[in-house]
mmCIF file of C-alpha atoms and ligand atoms in Angstrom:
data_model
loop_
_atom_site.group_PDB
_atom_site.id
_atom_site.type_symbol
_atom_site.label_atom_id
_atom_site.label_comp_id
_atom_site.label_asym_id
_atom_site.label_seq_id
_atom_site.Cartn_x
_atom_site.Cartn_y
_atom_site.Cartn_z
ATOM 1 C CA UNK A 183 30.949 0.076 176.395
ATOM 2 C CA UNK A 184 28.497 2.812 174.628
ATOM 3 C CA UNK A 185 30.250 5.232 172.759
ATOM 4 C CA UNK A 186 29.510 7.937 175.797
ATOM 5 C CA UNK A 187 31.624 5.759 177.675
ATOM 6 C CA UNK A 188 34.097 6.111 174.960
ATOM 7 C CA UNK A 189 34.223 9.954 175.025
ATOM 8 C CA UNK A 190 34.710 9.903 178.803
ATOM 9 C CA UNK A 191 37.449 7.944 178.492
ATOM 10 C CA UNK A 192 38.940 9.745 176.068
ATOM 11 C CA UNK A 193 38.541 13.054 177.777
ATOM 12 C CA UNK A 194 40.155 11.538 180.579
ATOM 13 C CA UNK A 195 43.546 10.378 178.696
ATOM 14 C CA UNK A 196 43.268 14.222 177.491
ATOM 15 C CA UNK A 197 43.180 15.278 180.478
ATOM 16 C CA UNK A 198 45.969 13.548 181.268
ATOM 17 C CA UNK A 199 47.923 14.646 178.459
ATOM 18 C CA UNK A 200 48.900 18.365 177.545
ATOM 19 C CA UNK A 201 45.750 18.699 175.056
ATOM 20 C CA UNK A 202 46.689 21.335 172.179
ATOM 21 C CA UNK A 203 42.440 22.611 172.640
ATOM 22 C CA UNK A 204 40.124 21.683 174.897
ATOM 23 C CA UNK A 205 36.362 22.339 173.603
ATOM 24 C CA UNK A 206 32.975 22.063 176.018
ATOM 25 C CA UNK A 207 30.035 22.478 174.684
ATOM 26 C CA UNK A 208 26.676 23.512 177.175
ATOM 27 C CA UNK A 209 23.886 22.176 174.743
ATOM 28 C CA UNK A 210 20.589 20.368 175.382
ATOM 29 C CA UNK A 211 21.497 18.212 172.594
ATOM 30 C CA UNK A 212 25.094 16.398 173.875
ATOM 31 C CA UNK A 213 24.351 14.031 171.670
ATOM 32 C CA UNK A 214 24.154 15.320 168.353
ATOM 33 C CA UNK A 215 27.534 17.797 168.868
ATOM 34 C CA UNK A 216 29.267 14.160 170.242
ATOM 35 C CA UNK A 217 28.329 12.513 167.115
ATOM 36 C CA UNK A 218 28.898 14.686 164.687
ATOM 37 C CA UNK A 219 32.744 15.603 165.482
ATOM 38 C CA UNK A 220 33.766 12.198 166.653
ATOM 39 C CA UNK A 221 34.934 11.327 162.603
ATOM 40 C CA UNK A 222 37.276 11.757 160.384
ATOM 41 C CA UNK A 223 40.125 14.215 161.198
ATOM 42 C CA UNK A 224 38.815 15.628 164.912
ATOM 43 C CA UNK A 225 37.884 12.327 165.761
ATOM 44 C CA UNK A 226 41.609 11.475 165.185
ATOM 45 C CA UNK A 227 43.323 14.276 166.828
ATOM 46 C CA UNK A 228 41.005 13.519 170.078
ATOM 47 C CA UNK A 229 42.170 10.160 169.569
ATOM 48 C CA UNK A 230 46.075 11.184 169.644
ATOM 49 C CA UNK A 231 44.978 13.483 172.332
ATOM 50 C CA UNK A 232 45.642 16.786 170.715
ATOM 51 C CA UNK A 233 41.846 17.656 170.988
ATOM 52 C CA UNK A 234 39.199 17.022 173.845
ATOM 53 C CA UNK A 235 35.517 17.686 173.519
ATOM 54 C CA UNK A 236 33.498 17.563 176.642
ATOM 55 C CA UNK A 237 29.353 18.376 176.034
ATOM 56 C CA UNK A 238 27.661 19.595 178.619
ATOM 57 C CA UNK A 239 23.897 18.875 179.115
ATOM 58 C CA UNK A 240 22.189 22.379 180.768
ATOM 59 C CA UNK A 241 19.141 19.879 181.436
ATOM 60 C CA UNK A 242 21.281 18.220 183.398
ATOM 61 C CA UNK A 243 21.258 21.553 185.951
ATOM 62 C CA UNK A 244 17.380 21.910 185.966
ATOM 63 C CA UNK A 245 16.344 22.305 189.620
ATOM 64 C CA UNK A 246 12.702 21.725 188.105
ATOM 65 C CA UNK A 247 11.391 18.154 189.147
ATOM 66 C CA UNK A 248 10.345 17.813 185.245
ATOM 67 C CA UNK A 249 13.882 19.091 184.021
ATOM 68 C CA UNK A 250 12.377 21.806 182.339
ATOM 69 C CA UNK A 251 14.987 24.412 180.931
ATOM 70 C CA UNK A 252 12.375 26.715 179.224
ATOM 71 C CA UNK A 253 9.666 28.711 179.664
ATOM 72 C CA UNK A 254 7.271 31.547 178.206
ATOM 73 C CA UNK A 255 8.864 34.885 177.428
ATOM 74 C CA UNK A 256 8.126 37.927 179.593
ATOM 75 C CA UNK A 257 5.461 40.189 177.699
ATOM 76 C CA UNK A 258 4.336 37.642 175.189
ATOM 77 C CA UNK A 259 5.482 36.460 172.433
ATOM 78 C CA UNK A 260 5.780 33.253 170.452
ATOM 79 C CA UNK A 261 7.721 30.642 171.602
ATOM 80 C CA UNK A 262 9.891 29.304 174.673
ATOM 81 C CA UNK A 263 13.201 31.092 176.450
ATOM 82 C CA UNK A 264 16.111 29.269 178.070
ATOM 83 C CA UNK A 265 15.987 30.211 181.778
ATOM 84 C CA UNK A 266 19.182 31.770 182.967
ATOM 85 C CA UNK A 267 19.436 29.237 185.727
ATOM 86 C CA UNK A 268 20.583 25.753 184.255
ATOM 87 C CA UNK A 269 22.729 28.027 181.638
ATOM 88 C CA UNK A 270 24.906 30.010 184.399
ATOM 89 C CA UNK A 271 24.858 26.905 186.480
ATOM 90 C CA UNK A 272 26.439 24.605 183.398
ATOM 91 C CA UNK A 273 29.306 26.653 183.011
ATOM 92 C CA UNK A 274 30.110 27.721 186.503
ATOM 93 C CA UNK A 275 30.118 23.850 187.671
ATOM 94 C CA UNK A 276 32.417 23.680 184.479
ATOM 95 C CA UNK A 277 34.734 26.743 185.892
ATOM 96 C CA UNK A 278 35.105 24.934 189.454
ATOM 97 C CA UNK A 279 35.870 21.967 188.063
ATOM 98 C CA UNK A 280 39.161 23.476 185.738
ATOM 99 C CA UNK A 281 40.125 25.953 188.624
ATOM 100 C CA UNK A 282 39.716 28.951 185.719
ATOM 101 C CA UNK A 283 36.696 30.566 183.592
ATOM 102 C CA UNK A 284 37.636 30.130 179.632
ATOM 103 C CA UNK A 285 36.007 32.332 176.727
ATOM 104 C CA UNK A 286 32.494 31.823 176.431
ATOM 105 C CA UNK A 287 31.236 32.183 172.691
ATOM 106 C CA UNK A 288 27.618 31.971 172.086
ATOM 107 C CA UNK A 289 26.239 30.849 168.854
ATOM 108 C CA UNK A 290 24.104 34.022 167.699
ATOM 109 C CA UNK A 291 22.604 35.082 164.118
ATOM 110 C CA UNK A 292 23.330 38.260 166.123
ATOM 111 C CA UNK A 293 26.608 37.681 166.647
ATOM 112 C CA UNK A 294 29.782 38.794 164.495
ATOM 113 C CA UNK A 295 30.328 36.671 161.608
ATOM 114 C CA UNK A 296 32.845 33.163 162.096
ATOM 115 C CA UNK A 297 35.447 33.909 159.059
ATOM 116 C CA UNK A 298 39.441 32.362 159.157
ATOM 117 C CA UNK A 299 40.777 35.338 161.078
ATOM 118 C CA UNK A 300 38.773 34.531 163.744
ATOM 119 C CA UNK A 301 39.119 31.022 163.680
ATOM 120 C CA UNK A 302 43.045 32.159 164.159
ATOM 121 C CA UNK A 303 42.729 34.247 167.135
ATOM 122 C CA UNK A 304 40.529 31.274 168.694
ATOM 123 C CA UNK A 305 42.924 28.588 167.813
ATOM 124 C CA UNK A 306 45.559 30.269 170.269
ATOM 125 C CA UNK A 307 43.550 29.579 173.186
ATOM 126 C CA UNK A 308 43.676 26.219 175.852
ATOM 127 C CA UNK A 309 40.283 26.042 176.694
ATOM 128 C CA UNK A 310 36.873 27.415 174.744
ATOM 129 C CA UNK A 311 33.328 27.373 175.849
ATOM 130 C CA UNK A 312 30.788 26.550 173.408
ATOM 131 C CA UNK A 313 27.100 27.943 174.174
ATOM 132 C CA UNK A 314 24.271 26.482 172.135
ATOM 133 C CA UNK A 315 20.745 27.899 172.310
ATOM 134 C CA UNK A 316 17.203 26.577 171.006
ATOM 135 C CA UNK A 317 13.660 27.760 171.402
ATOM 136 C CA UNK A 318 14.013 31.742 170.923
ATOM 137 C CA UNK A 319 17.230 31.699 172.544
ATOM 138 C CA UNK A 320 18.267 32.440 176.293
ATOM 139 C CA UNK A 321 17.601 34.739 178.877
ATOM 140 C CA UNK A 322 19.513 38.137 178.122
ATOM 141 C CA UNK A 323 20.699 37.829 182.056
ATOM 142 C CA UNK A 324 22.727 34.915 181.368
ATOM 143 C CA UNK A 325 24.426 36.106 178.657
ATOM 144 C CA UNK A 326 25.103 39.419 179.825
ATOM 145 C CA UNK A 327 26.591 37.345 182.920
ATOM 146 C CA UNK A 328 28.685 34.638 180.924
ATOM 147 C CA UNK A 329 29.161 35.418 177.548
ATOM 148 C CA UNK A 330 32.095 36.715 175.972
ATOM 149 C CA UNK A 331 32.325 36.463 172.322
ATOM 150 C CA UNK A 332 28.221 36.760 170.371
ATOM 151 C CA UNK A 333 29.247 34.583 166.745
ATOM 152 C CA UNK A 334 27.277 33.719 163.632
ATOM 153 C CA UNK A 335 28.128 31.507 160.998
ATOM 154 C CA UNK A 336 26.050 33.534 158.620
ATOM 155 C CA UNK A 337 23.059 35.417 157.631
ATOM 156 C CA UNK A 338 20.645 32.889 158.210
ATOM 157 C CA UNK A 339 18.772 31.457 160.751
ATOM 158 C CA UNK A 340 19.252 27.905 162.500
ATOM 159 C CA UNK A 341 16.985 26.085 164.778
ATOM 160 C CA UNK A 342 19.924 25.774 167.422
ATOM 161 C CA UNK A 343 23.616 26.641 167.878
ATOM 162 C CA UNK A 344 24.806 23.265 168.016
ATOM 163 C CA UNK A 345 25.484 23.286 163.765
ATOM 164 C CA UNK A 346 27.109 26.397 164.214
ATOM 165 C CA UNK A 347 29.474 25.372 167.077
ATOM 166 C CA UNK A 348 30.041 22.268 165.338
ATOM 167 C CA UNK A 349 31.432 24.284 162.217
ATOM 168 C CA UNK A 350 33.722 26.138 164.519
ATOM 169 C CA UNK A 351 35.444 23.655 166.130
ATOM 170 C CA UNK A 352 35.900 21.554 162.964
ATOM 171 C CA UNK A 353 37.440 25.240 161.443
ATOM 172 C CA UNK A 354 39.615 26.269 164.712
ATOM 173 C CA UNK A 355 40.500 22.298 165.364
ATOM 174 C CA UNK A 356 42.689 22.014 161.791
ATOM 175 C CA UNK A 357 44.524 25.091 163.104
ATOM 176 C CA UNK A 358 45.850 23.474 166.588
ATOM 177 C CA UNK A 359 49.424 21.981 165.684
ATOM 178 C CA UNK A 360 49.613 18.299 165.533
ATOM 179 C CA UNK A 361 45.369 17.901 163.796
ATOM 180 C CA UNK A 362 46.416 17.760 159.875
ATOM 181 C CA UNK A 363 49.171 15.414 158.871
ATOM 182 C CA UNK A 364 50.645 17.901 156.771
ATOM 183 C CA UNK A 365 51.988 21.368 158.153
ATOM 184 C CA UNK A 366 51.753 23.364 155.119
ATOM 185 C CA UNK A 367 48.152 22.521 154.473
ATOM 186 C CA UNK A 368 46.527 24.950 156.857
ATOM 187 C CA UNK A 369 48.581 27.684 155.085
ATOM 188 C CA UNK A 370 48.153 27.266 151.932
ATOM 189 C CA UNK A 371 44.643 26.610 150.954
ATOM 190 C CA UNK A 372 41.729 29.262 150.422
ATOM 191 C CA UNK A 373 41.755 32.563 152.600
ATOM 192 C CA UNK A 374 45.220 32.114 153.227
ATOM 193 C CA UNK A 375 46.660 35.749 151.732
ATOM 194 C CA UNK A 376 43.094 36.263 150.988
ATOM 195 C CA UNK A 377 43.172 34.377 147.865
ATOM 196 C CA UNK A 378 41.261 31.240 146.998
ATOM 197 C CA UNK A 379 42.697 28.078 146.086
ATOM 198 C CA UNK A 380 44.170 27.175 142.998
ATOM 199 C CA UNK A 381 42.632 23.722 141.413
ATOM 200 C CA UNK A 382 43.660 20.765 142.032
ATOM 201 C CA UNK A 383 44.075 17.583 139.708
ATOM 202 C CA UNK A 384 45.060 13.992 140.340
ATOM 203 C CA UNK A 385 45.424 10.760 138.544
ATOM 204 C CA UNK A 386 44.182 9.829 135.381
ATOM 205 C CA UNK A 387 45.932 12.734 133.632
ATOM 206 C CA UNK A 388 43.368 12.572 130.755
ATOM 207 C CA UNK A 389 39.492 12.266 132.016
ATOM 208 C CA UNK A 390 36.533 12.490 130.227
ATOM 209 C CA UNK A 391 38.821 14.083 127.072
ATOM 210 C CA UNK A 392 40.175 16.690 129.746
ATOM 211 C CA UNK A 393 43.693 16.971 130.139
ATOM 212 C CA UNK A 394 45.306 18.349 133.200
ATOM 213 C CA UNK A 395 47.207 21.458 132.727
ATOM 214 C CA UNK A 396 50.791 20.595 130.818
ATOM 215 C CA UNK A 397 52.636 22.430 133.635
ATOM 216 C CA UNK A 398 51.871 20.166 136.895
ATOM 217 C CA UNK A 399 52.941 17.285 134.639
ATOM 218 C CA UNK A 400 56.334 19.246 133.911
ATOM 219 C CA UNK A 401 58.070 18.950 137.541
ATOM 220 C CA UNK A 402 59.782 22.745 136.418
ATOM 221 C CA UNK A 403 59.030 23.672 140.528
ATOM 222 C CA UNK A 404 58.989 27.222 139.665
ATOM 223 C CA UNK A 405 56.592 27.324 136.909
ATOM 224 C CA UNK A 406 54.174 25.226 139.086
ATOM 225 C CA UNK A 407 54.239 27.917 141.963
ATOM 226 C CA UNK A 408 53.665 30.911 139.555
ATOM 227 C CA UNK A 409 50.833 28.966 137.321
ATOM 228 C CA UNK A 410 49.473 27.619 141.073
ATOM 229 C CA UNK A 411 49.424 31.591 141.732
ATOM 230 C CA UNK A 412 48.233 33.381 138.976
ATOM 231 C CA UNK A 413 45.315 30.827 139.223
ATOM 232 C CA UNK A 414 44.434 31.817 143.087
ATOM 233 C CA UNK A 415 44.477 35.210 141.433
ATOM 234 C CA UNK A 416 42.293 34.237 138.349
ATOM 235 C CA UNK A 417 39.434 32.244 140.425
ATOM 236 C CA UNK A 418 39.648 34.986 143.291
ATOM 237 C CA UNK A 419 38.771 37.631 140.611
ATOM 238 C CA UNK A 420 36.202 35.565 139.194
ATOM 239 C CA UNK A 421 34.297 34.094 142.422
ATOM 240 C CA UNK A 422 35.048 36.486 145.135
ATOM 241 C CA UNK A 423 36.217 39.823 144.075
ATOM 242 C CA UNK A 424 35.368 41.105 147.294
ATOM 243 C CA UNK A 425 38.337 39.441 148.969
ATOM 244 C CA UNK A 426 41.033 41.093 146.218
ATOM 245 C CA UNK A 427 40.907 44.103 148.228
ATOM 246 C CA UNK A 428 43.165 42.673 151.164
ATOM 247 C CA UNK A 429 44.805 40.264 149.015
ATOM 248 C CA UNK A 430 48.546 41.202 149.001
ATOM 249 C CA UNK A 431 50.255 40.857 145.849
ATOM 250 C CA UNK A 432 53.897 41.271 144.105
ATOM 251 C CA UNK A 433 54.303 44.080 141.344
ATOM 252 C CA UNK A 434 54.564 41.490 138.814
ATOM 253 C CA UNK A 435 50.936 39.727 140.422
ATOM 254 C CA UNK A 436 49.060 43.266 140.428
ATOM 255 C CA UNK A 437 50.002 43.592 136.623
ATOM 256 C CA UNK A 438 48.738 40.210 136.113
ATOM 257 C CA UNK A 439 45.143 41.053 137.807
ATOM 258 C CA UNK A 440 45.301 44.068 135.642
ATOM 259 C CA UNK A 441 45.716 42.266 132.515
ATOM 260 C CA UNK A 442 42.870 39.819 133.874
ATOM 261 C CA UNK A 443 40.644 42.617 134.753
ATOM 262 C CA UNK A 444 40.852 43.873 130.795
ATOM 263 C CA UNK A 445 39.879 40.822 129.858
HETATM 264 N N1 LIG B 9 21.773 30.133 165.834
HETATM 265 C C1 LIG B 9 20.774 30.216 164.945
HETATM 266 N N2 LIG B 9 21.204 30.665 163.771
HETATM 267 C C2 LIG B 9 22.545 30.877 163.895
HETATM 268 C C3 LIG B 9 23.567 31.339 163.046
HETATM 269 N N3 LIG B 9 23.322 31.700 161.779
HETATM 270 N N4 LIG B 9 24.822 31.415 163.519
HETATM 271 C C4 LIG B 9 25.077 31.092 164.790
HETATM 272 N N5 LIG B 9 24.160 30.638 165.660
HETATM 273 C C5 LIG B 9 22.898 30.536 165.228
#
């Protein structure tokens, strides 16, 4: 058994099973999205059945005799276009087949930019449609017809949208119940309050001459909490001011950023 046998398989015992997300990806490159999330933590959760991930190949709907997907732009240009054909075709075969038509989000250096609060709203879905472009992207008739959500993972752009999906589902996935181990974990690290993390140390408690900070060794619960904090608040001024602005903050933390912000 290949491991695309695998991943049919275990879409099928997902299928089975109450899934917490299911993901399906229309790419010309099932491959590479396959491969890339099948490790570590999402690999896991598909195992226990908590996530699915289903690509979709839009060659796979060519009604070309070559398979072609692409071809020149109306009134010139460089490069190739997606036809809207294959693309609409992909994900209404997808719709029969679940009996409804999930959010569509297409992967866009146009589109509004992927940050945590998003990834929250998304996470409270069932079902989420994944559209990857290449060339110089996909007929506008398509998307006007499809698409629901236009996202970017930044200000840069890729050859494809198959990173960027990839970057979603491994952000959204670790917010579906049941994906990390521990609960608390989603909560508490960076963004969450708008703060960045505070540092972390583990064993040897001297390294290299450095010592880790006398008050994680102390096991005084309290103190660990309000160092833990006041350093969210230190790096957050230091690396990403920007985010200080929706940070919310006790009296006695605002008079702490104050006396930081004299420094
Ligand atoms: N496709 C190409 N570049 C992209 C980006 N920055 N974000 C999302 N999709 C893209």
């Amino acid at each position: 058994m290949c491991w695309k046998d695998c991943w049919t398989f275990k879409l099928e015992k997902a299928e089975g099973k109450e899934t917490g997300m299911n993901y399906y990806i229309l790419t010309l490159f099932p491959d590479m999205v396959l491969q890339g999330l099948n490790t570590s933590i999402i690999g896991r959760a598909m195992e226990k059945g908590i996530l699915s991930i289903e690509a979709v190949n839009i060659r796979d709907y060519s009604r070309d005799k070559h398979k072609h997907v692409d071809d020149a732009p109306y009134g010139g240009g460089a490069g190739m276009v997606m036809q809207p054909g294959p693309v609409c075709d992909s994900y209404e075969d997808l719709c029969h087949r679940l009996g409804k038509r999930p959010r569509v989000l297409y992967m866009t250096p146009q589109g509004k930019v992927f940050n945590q609060t998003i990834a929250e709203e998304l996470a409270k879905e069932k079902d989420l449609v994944f559209l990857c472009g290449h060339y110089e992207g996909i007929d506008e008739r398509a998307l006007e017809l499809i698409v629901t959500d236009y996202l970017s993972i930044g200000d840069y752009v890729l050859t494809g949208g198959e990173l960027p999906a990839m970057v979603m589902i491994d952000c959204i996935s670790r917010l579906v119940p049941g994906v990390l181990n521990n609960d608390v974990s989603a909560e508490i690290e960076s963004f969450h309050d708008n703060l960045l993390e505070y540092p972390q140390y583990t064993r040897p408690e001297v390294y290299e001459g450095k010592k880790v900070p006398e008050v994680l060794l102390s096991g005084h619960h309290k103190n660990i909490e309000i160092w833990r904090r006041q350093q969210s608040i230190r790096r957050t001024l230091e690396r990403r001011p920007d985010l200080l602005k929706e940070a919310s903050l006790s009296p006695g933390e605002e008079a702490y950023l104050k006396e930081l912000t004299k420094e």
